[in-house]
């Protein structure tokens, strides 16, 4: 159990709110589709804050117009990786943006042990800091 | 001076076509010397300035406009023959239009065009030395204000702009689709390094993305800068581990000399900070130097506009903040304080939105009610993340997101640290307020009108938010702004 006020990892747009229901997730997908974003599903069992590249559950759904399609993919991802972190990401290809414009977590492991902070004393009073996931010492796939 | 020369000097029109007349020794009117060219059509490589001028009693507005063009380019008070050694037509700025300011007797808008040869490549110091140099002390004008500027793509491309830019900043921080949240550590003065770090830790662990040094926190007797940096970075890393998020705290590296500034920035980098902070008062050349440093070290630059109110606030004299924002985007900052519209500091909502557009647009369109007089092509220059800071609280979240959208940092200093249940609770209140309003907006709700209801609903399952809403429910700063558009009555925020 993490000690921050939510008790969980707070990445993404909505981690401080109650977990989104499927109906609520769908509304967010619709919002993105309305802006011509492409949705993508990613999962990981290494949610380190600097772990940029979660695994892609298929490619971004560029040509998809209907939120139902994304929800189907999400259901499939949840079934395959029930104990992983799963996030939805929206990509905007507009010139001068060309990046992710929405990102929120839609699946979490039952227990989130979180991270420890390793301090290495160096010269003077300086420290080198390492954020270390308690679960990440176990091999991939058996962390949660 | 003979009588015929006197006649020449009294002629009302441009006499640059007649070189003999133009260069007869003596004093000419500015409009005679080529600084007033009503038929001039600006070309794509010209810089165009719009000045608001208040001529002294009896001074003709056209002559005043020509004088502004003259004094901000080549003119001196008398004719000099050495002009004839130069391609002087190129160097003369050209006033080409003068109009009375609507509804304000005695004030005029003057449009002045500057050839691209007038400016050094990539130097804001050079541009400002011309455009807001001597001319602002010129006696025949009671007052002058640079309202807006259009810079040509050819000039824009000589600047590197923001070291990071808001798109890349989000990628580095892994934060998308919502405003970022920050808070300025309070009290501004007197905390020891250790006490200071406590505030940083509580705020970040509670849910903020950034904490911030204040503009006048440098290295005073109560807290040496190294002490602050060491404790702050311990707090930042501890909060990052506690939340699983990338966190940051703007370490203010402002110092007495460039050597001090570099030394402080280097230490911030060694400690692993993702961001440093500069105060505007360090000056243009120092800002551009630090932008270069930041590019080399993958650092985000937070710019606090300390001091700007001395020249941006009064409508009749100085430099509009929209011009400052344009120059700062070119000079190279990643964050810029641009006002809140609803908080404690100066700012009419539409005028403030104009500053935000200047920071974030790829192409800024003319928008008179927002104070934007010109189209501005930004030529793919990176975007600046605007910062709303000063006297705002969670109960205004819907207004802030409605006014400014997602690409903004909302900073609640008192609105976090002053929370009755503590700093973490203050941070939770702000983060929950933020997320519930973003979620509701994306769901299609009308946040401007339904905002208070959405916040109250979220507060039912979030005690810190309820406490925040109750504590600050009656706080607003509804004073008239001094710097407003001349072209539309602007709505106030209720």
Short mmCIF file of C-alpha atoms in Angstrom, two decimals, chain B residues 54-473:
data_model
loop_
_atom_site.label_atom_id
_atom_site.label_comp_id
_atom_site.label_asym_id
_atom_site.label_seq_id
_atom_site.Cartn_x
_atom_site.Cartn_y
_atom_site.Cartn_z
CA UNK B 54 0.23 60.66 -26.36
CA UNK B 55 1.76 63.74 -28.03
CA UNK B 56 2.41 66.86 -25.94
CA UNK B 57 -0.13 69.67 -26.33
CA UNK B 58 0.15 71.19 -29.79
CA UNK B 59 2.25 68.39 -31.28
CA UNK B 60 0.71 67.05 -34.47
CA UNK B 61 0.07 63.28 -34.15
CA UNK B 62 1.57 62.55 -37.55
CA UNK B 63 4.73 64.40 -36.64
CA UNK B 64 4.78 62.55 -33.32
CA UNK B 65 4.44 59.20 -35.12
CA UNK B 66 7.23 60.14 -37.51
CA UNK B 67 9.36 61.11 -34.52
CA UNK B 68 8.77 57.68 -32.95
CA UNK B 69 9.86 56.04 -36.20
CA UNK B 70 12.88 58.33 -36.35
CA UNK B 71 14.00 58.00 -32.76
CA UNK B 72 13.63 54.21 -32.82
CA UNK B 73 15.79 53.94 -35.93
CA UNK B 74 18.27 56.37 -37.47
CA UNK B 75 17.19 59.88 -36.59
CA UNK B 76 19.00 62.37 -34.49
CA UNK B 77 17.64 65.83 -33.73
CA UNK B 78 19.32 67.54 -36.68
CA UNK B 79 20.27 66.74 -40.25
CA UNK B 80 23.59 64.91 -40.63
CA UNK B 81 25.42 64.69 -43.95
CA UNK B 82 26.90 61.31 -42.99
CA UNK B 83 23.49 59.78 -43.74
CA UNK B 84 24.49 60.15 -47.37
CA UNK B 85 27.28 57.62 -46.96
CA UNK B 86 24.61 54.99 -46.24
CA UNK B 87 21.63 53.36 -47.92
CA UNK B 88 19.68 55.51 -45.50
CA UNK B 89 16.23 54.76 -46.93
CA UNK B 90 16.62 51.20 -45.66
CA UNK B 91 17.55 52.26 -42.16
CA UNK B 92 14.75 54.72 -41.64
CA UNK B 93 11.75 53.23 -39.87
CA UNK B 94 8.56 54.30 -41.60
CA UNK B 95 5.45 55.43 -39.79
CA UNK B 96 2.68 54.67 -42.24
CA UNK B 97 -0.59 54.95 -40.36
CA UNK B 98 -1.92 57.02 -37.47
CA UNK B 99 -5.39 56.63 -35.96
CA UNK B 100 -7.00 58.08 -32.84
CA UNK B 101 -7.45 55.51 -30.06
CA UNK B 102 -11.20 54.84 -29.84
CA UNK B 103 -12.72 56.65 -26.90
CA UNK B 104 -9.49 58.10 -25.47
CA UNK B 105 -8.91 61.72 -26.56
CA UNK B 106 -5.28 62.71 -27.02
CA UNK B 107 -4.03 59.15 -27.68
CA UNK B 108 -3.15 57.78 -31.10
CA UNK B 109 -2.12 54.43 -32.52
CA UNK B 110 0.89 54.70 -34.79
CA UNK B 111 2.02 51.87 -37.08
CA UNK B 112 5.73 51.80 -37.81
CA UNK B 113 7.61 49.43 -40.14
CA UNK B 114 11.27 48.44 -39.74
CA UNK B 115 13.44 46.91 -42.44
CA UNK B 116 15.05 43.57 -41.52
CA UNK B 117 18.54 45.06 -41.82
CA UNK B 118 17.92 47.05 -38.63
CA UNK B 119 18.24 44.09 -36.30
CA UNK B 120 21.02 41.72 -35.28
CA UNK B 121 20.15 38.06 -35.75
CA UNK B 122 18.92 36.28 -32.63
CA UNK B 123 19.33 39.20 -30.21
CA UNK B 124 16.44 40.48 -28.13
CA UNK B 125 18.83 42.97 -26.52
CA UNK B 126 19.39 44.53 -29.94
CA UNK B 127 15.71 44.60 -30.86
CA UNK B 128 14.73 46.21 -27.57
CA UNK B 129 17.56 48.74 -27.68
CA UNK B 130 16.00 50.05 -30.90
CA UNK B 131 12.30 49.67 -30.34
CA UNK B 132 12.05 50.63 -26.67
CA UNK B 133 15.34 52.49 -26.33
CA UNK B 134 15.69 56.28 -26.49
CA UNK B 135 12.28 56.74 -28.04
CA UNK B 136 10.44 56.22 -24.75
CA UNK B 137 12.10 59.26 -23.19
CA UNK B 138 11.47 61.52 -26.15
CA UNK B 139 10.22 64.90 -24.90
CA UNK B 140 7.57 65.75 -27.55
CA UNK B 141 5.62 62.69 -26.34
CA UNK B 142 3.93 62.72 -22.97
CA UNK B 143 3.77 58.96 -23.07
CA UNK B 144 4.32 56.04 -25.42
CA UNK B 145 3.50 52.37 -25.25
CA UNK B 146 4.52 49.52 -27.50
CA UNK B 147 1.18 47.73 -27.81
CA UNK B 148 2.02 44.92 -30.19
CA UNK B 149 4.64 43.75 -32.64
CA UNK B 150 4.62 41.60 -35.78
CA UNK B 151 7.97 39.98 -36.44
CA UNK B 152 8.76 38.46 -39.83
CA UNK B 153 9.45 34.75 -40.18
CA UNK B 154 12.92 35.65 -41.42
CA UNK B 155 13.68 37.23 -38.04
CA UNK B 156 11.83 34.58 -35.98
CA UNK B 157 14.01 31.90 -37.55
CA UNK B 158 17.17 33.54 -36.18
CA UNK B 159 16.01 32.57 -32.66
CA UNK B 160 16.05 29.11 -31.14
CA UNK B 161 13.11 29.75 -28.85
CA UNK B 162 12.13 27.66 -25.82
CA UNK B 163 14.81 25.15 -24.83
CA UNK B 164 12.19 22.44 -24.21
CA UNK B 165 8.76 23.66 -25.25
CA UNK B 166 5.44 22.57 -23.81
CA UNK B 167 5.00 19.46 -25.96
CA UNK B 168 8.38 17.97 -25.05
CA UNK B 169 7.98 19.06 -21.44
CA UNK B 170 4.83 16.95 -21.20
CA UNK B 171 6.62 13.98 -22.76
CA UNK B 172 9.46 14.28 -20.25
CA UNK B 173 7.10 14.60 -17.31
CA UNK B 174 4.69 11.94 -18.63
CA UNK B 175 1.71 14.24 -17.97
CA UNK B 176 -0.92 14.73 -20.65
CA UNK B 177 -4.44 15.99 -21.19
CA UNK B 178 -4.78 18.18 -18.13
CA UNK B 179 -3.27 21.39 -16.78
CA UNK B 180 -0.22 20.89 -14.59
CA UNK B 181 -0.51 21.82 -10.94
CA UNK B 182 1.94 23.80 -8.90
CA UNK B 183 2.36 25.87 -5.78
CA UNK B 184 4.74 28.52 -4.62
CA UNK B 185 6.37 27.77 -1.30
CA UNK B 186 5.21 30.14 1.42
CA UNK B 187 6.17 32.11 3.41
CA UNK B 188 8.35 33.63 0.73
CA UNK B 189 11.06 34.55 3.19
CA UNK B 190 12.47 33.12 6.38
CA UNK B 191 12.17 29.35 6.03
CA UNK B 192 15.36 27.40 6.64
CA UNK B 193 16.39 24.94 3.94
CA UNK B 194 15.09 22.04 6.00
CA UNK B 195 11.72 23.66 6.74
CA UNK B 196 11.44 24.71 3.12
CA UNK B 197 11.93 21.14 1.87
CA UNK B 198 9.08 20.01 4.13
CA UNK B 199 6.65 22.22 2.20
CA UNK B 200 7.98 20.86 -1.11
CA UNK B 201 7.55 17.24 0.01
CA UNK B 202 4.03 17.69 1.36
CA UNK B 203 2.82 19.54 -1.73
CA UNK B 204 4.27 17.08 -4.23
CA UNK B 205 3.25 13.96 -2.34
CA UNK B 206 -0.25 15.40 -1.99
CA UNK B 207 -0.64 15.53 -5.76
CA UNK B 208 1.03 18.60 -7.23
CA UNK B 209 3.34 18.24 -10.21
CA UNK B 210 5.59 21.16 -9.33
CA UNK B 211 6.58 23.29 -6.41
CA UNK B 212 8.21 26.64 -6.92
CA UNK B 213 10.69 29.03 -5.37
CA UNK B 214 9.42 32.56 -5.18
CA UNK B 215 10.98 35.34 -7.23
CA UNK B 216 12.83 36.88 -4.30
CA UNK B 217 14.21 33.61 -2.92
CA UNK B 218 17.85 33.63 -3.97
CA UNK B 219 20.47 33.14 -1.26
CA UNK B 220 19.63 35.27 1.73
CA UNK B 221 21.03 34.91 5.24
CA UNK B 222 18.21 32.62 6.41
CA UNK B 223 18.74 30.06 3.63
CA UNK B 224 21.81 29.58 1.48
CA UNK B 225 20.98 28.48 -2.04
CA UNK B 226 22.89 25.21 -1.81
CA UNK B 227 21.04 24.28 1.33
CA UNK B 228 17.74 24.93 -0.39
CA UNK B 229 18.65 22.90 -3.45
CA UNK B 230 19.82 19.90 -1.40
CA UNK B 231 16.71 19.72 0.78
CA UNK B 232 14.35 20.43 -2.10
CA UNK B 233 15.77 17.63 -4.24
CA UNK B 234 15.48 15.17 -1.38
CA UNK B 235 11.82 16.16 -1.12
CA UNK B 236 11.26 15.94 -4.88
CA UNK B 237 12.72 12.44 -5.15
CA UNK B 238 10.93 11.19 -2.05
CA UNK B 239 7.63 12.47 -3.42
CA UNK B 240 8.34 10.86 -6.78
CA UNK B 241 8.84 7.49 -5.08
CA UNK B 242 5.71 7.97 -2.99
CA UNK B 243 3.48 8.65 -6.00
CA UNK B 244 5.16 6.97 -8.96
CA UNK B 245 5.10 10.28 -10.84
CA UNK B 246 7.81 12.56 -12.17
CA UNK B 247 7.91 15.62 -9.92
CA UNK B 248 9.81 18.87 -10.00
CA UNK B 249 10.52 22.03 -8.11
CA UNK B 250 11.61 25.24 -9.84
CA UNK B 251 15.00 26.01 -8.34
CA UNK B 252 15.49 29.75 -8.68
CA UNK B 253 19.06 30.19 -9.92
CA UNK B 254 18.83 33.99 -10.18
CA UNK B 255 22.01 35.53 -8.80
CA UNK B 256 24.09 38.68 -8.82
CA UNK B 257 26.32 37.72 -11.74
CA UNK B 258 26.24 35.30 -14.67
CA UNK B 259 28.93 33.29 -12.87
CA UNK B 260 26.61 32.87 -9.90
CA UNK B 261 23.70 31.92 -12.14
CA UNK B 262 25.73 29.29 -13.99
CA UNK B 263 27.09 27.89 -10.74
CA UNK B 264 23.60 27.50 -9.28
CA UNK B 265 22.21 25.99 -12.49
CA UNK B 266 25.07 23.47 -12.64
CA UNK B 267 24.35 22.35 -9.09
CA UNK B 268 20.64 21.98 -9.85
CA UNK B 269 21.57 19.78 -12.80
CA UNK B 270 23.99 17.67 -10.74
CA UNK B 271 21.24 17.02 -8.21
CA UNK B 272 18.93 15.79 -10.97
CA UNK B 273 16.40 18.63 -11.07
CA UNK B 274 14.25 18.68 -14.21
CA UNK B 275 13.70 22.44 -14.02
CA UNK B 276 15.41 25.70 -13.08
CA UNK B 277 13.88 29.12 -12.59
CA UNK B 278 14.93 32.60 -13.67
CA UNK B 279 13.57 36.02 -12.77
CA UNK B 280 12.87 38.41 -15.63
CA UNK B 281 14.98 41.05 -13.89
CA UNK B 282 18.21 39.25 -14.87
CA UNK B 283 17.81 40.79 -18.33
CA UNK B 284 17.57 39.70 -21.94
CA UNK B 285 21.16 38.65 -22.55
CA UNK B 286 21.25 36.58 -19.35
CA UNK B 287 17.98 34.92 -20.35
CA UNK B 288 19.33 34.01 -23.78
CA UNK B 289 22.55 32.68 -22.24
CA UNK B 290 20.58 30.50 -19.85
CA UNK B 291 18.36 29.27 -22.68
CA UNK B 292 21.53 28.03 -24.40
CA UNK B 293 22.68 26.41 -21.18
CA UNK B 294 19.29 24.74 -20.70
CA UNK B 295 19.29 23.32 -24.24
CA UNK B 296 22.65 21.74 -23.55
CA UNK B 297 21.50 20.16 -20.28
CA UNK B 298 17.92 19.02 -21.03
CA UNK B 299 16.55 21.54 -18.57
CA UNK B 300 13.14 23.19 -18.44
CA UNK B 301 13.36 26.96 -17.83
CA UNK B 302 10.71 28.54 -15.66
CA UNK B 303 10.46 32.31 -16.14
CA UNK B 304 8.98 34.43 -13.38
CA UNK B 305 8.03 37.83 -14.80
CA UNK B 306 9.21 39.71 -11.71
CA UNK B 307 9.21 43.43 -12.36
CA UNK B 308 7.10 43.48 -15.51
CA UNK B 309 4.28 45.43 -13.85
CA UNK B 310 6.52 48.49 -13.71
CA UNK B 311 6.25 48.86 -17.47
CA UNK B 312 3.38 46.65 -18.65
CA UNK B 313 0.50 47.67 -16.44
CA UNK B 314 -0.30 51.28 -17.27
CA UNK B 315 -2.11 51.57 -20.52
CA UNK B 316 -0.61 54.84 -21.70
CA UNK B 317 3.11 54.13 -21.22
CA UNK B 318 5.51 51.22 -21.38
CA UNK B 319 5.41 47.88 -23.17
CA UNK B 320 2.42 45.60 -23.34
CA UNK B 321 2.93 42.18 -21.80
CA UNK B 322 1.90 40.60 -25.11
CA UNK B 323 5.08 42.06 -26.60
CA UNK B 324 7.12 40.82 -23.65
CA UNK B 325 5.62 37.35 -24.09
CA UNK B 326 6.56 37.33 -27.78
CA UNK B 327 10.13 38.36 -27.02
CA UNK B 328 10.41 35.83 -24.20
CA UNK B 329 9.22 33.04 -26.49
CA UNK B 330 11.98 33.98 -28.92
CA UNK B 331 14.60 34.47 -26.18
CA UNK B 332 13.89 30.95 -24.95
CA UNK B 333 11.83 30.19 -21.87
CA UNK B 334 9.61 27.15 -21.28
CA UNK B 335 7.26 28.48 -18.60
CA UNK B 336 6.01 32.05 -18.38
CA UNK B 337 3.75 33.66 -15.81
CA UNK B 338 0.96 35.16 -17.87
CA UNK B 339 -1.78 35.98 -15.39
CA UNK B 340 -4.87 34.33 -13.97
CA UNK B 341 -7.69 36.71 -14.93
CA UNK B 342 -9.52 35.60 -11.78
CA UNK B 343 -6.77 35.92 -9.16
CA UNK B 344 -5.19 38.71 -7.13
CA UNK B 345 -2.98 40.21 -9.84
CA UNK B 346 -3.77 42.54 -12.75
CA UNK B 347 -5.41 41.04 -15.82
CA UNK B 348 -8.60 41.43 -17.80
CA UNK B 349 -9.73 37.94 -18.95
CA UNK B 350 -9.63 38.51 -22.71
CA UNK B 351 -6.39 40.47 -22.59
CA UNK B 352 -4.86 37.65 -20.55
CA UNK B 353 -6.13 35.09 -23.07
CA UNK B 354 -4.26 37.10 -25.69
CA UNK B 355 -0.99 36.51 -23.80
CA UNK B 356 -1.76 32.78 -23.61
CA UNK B 357 -2.32 32.68 -27.37
CA UNK B 358 1.03 34.34 -28.00
CA UNK B 359 2.73 31.65 -25.90
CA UNK B 360 0.96 28.64 -27.39
CA UNK B 361 -0.11 29.42 -30.97
CA UNK B 362 1.52 28.05 -34.09
CA UNK B 363 -0.02 31.02 -35.92
CA UNK B 364 -1.54 33.88 -33.95
CA UNK B 365 -4.48 35.55 -35.70
CA UNK B 366 -5.34 39.22 -35.32
CA UNK B 367 -7.87 39.43 -32.48
CA UNK B 368 -8.58 42.99 -31.37
CA UNK B 369 -10.79 42.18 -28.35
CA UNK B 370 -7.85 40.12 -27.02
CA UNK B 371 -5.44 42.95 -27.77
CA UNK B 372 -3.75 41.16 -30.69
CA UNK B 373 -3.27 43.67 -33.49
CA UNK B 374 -1.33 41.48 -35.91
CA UNK B 375 -1.21 38.03 -37.41
CA UNK B 376 2.01 36.37 -36.26
CA UNK B 377 3.45 33.32 -37.96
CA UNK B 378 5.58 31.47 -35.38
CA UNK B 379 7.36 29.39 -38.01
CA UNK B 380 7.13 26.15 -35.97
CA UNK B 381 8.84 27.71 -32.97
CA UNK B 382 8.33 25.67 -29.82
CA UNK B 383 5.52 26.73 -27.52
CA UNK B 384 5.76 28.24 -24.07
CA UNK B 385 3.72 26.78 -21.19
CA UNK B 386 1.80 29.67 -19.62
CA UNK B 387 1.59 29.80 -15.83
CA UNK B 388 -1.44 31.10 -13.93
CA UNK B 389 -0.35 32.05 -10.44
CA UNK B 390 -1.49 34.45 -7.77
CA UNK B 391 -4.55 34.39 -5.52
CA UNK B 392 -6.40 31.45 -7.08
CA UNK B 393 -8.06 28.50 -5.33
CA UNK B 394 -9.78 25.18 -6.04
CA UNK B 395 -13.24 26.77 -6.19
CA UNK B 396 -12.22 28.60 -9.37
CA UNK B 397 -11.01 25.47 -11.18
CA UNK B 398 -13.84 25.44 -13.72
CA UNK B 399 -13.27 29.11 -14.59
CA UNK B 400 -9.54 28.59 -15.03
CA UNK B 401 -9.91 25.53 -17.26
CA UNK B 402 -12.68 27.23 -19.24
CA UNK B 403 -10.47 30.29 -19.83
CA UNK B 404 -7.14 28.61 -20.45
CA UNK B 405 -7.67 24.97 -21.50
CA UNK B 406 -5.19 22.17 -20.74
CA UNK B 407 -1.84 23.68 -21.68
CA UNK B 408 -1.26 25.79 -18.59
CA UNK B 409 0.28 25.38 -15.15
CA UNK B 410 -2.16 26.35 -12.43
CA UNK B 411 -0.33 27.44 -9.32
CA UNK B 412 -2.11 27.58 -6.01
CA UNK B 413 0.31 28.82 -3.36
CA UNK B 414 -1.89 30.07 -0.57
CA UNK B 415 -4.60 27.83 -2.03
CA UNK B 416 -2.47 24.77 -1.17
CA UNK B 417 -0.37 25.72 1.82
CA UNK B 418 -3.20 27.64 3.51
CA UNK B 419 -5.55 24.65 3.52
CA UNK B 420 -7.04 24.16 7.01
CA UNK B 421 -6.08 20.45 7.08
CA UNK B 422 -2.50 20.96 5.87
CA UNK B 423 -0.42 21.09 2.73
CA UNK B 424 -1.09 17.54 1.50
CA UNK B 425 -4.81 18.09 1.93
CA UNK B 426 -4.51 21.36 -0.01
CA UNK B 427 -2.75 19.55 -2.83
CA UNK B 428 -5.37 16.79 -2.87
CA UNK B 429 -8.15 19.37 -3.05
CA UNK B 430 -6.58 21.04 -6.06
CA UNK B 431 -5.77 17.81 -7.88
CA UNK B 432 -9.25 16.35 -7.34
CA UNK B 433 -10.84 19.63 -8.44
CA UNK B 434 -8.66 19.65 -11.54
CA UNK B 435 -9.32 16.05 -12.53
CA UNK B 436 -13.07 16.19 -11.95
CA UNK B 437 -13.43 19.35 -14.07
CA UNK B 438 -11.30 17.93 -16.92
CA UNK B 439 -13.25 14.70 -16.81
CA UNK B 440 -16.58 16.53 -16.84
CA UNK B 441 -15.53 18.79 -19.71
CA UNK B 442 -14.46 15.78 -21.77
CA UNK B 443 -17.80 14.16 -21.01
CA UNK B 444 -19.48 17.14 -22.64
CA UNK B 445 -20.59 19.02 -19.53
CA UNK B 446 -20.81 22.82 -19.59
CA UNK B 447 -18.09 23.44 -16.98
CA UNK B 448 -18.41 27.22 -17.06
CA UNK B 449 -21.93 27.03 -15.68
CA UNK B 450 -22.04 23.62 -14.03
CA UNK B 451 -18.58 23.92 -12.49
CA UNK B 452 -19.62 24.71 -8.91
CA UNK B 453 -22.04 21.77 -8.94
CA UNK B 454 -19.39 19.40 -10.37
CA UNK B 455 -16.92 20.49 -7.68
CA UNK B 456 -19.50 20.07 -4.90
CA UNK B 457 -20.31 16.56 -6.12
CA UNK B 458 -16.62 15.60 -6.14
CA UNK B 459 -16.29 17.11 -2.66
CA UNK B 460 -18.86 14.65 -1.32
CA UNK B 461 -16.24 11.90 -1.53
CA UNK B 462 -13.21 14.14 -0.92
CA UNK B 463 -13.07 15.91 2.42
CA UNK B 464 -10.02 18.06 1.55
CA UNK B 465 -11.87 19.49 -1.45
CA UNK B 466 -14.93 20.17 0.68
CA UNK B 467 -12.78 22.01 3.22
CA UNK B 468 -11.12 24.05 0.46
CA UNK B 469 -14.44 25.03 -1.09
CA UNK B 470 -15.83 26.03 2.30
CA UNK B 471 -12.73 28.01 3.29
CA UNK B 472 -12.36 30.08 0.15
CA UNK B 473 -15.92 30.18 -1.13
#
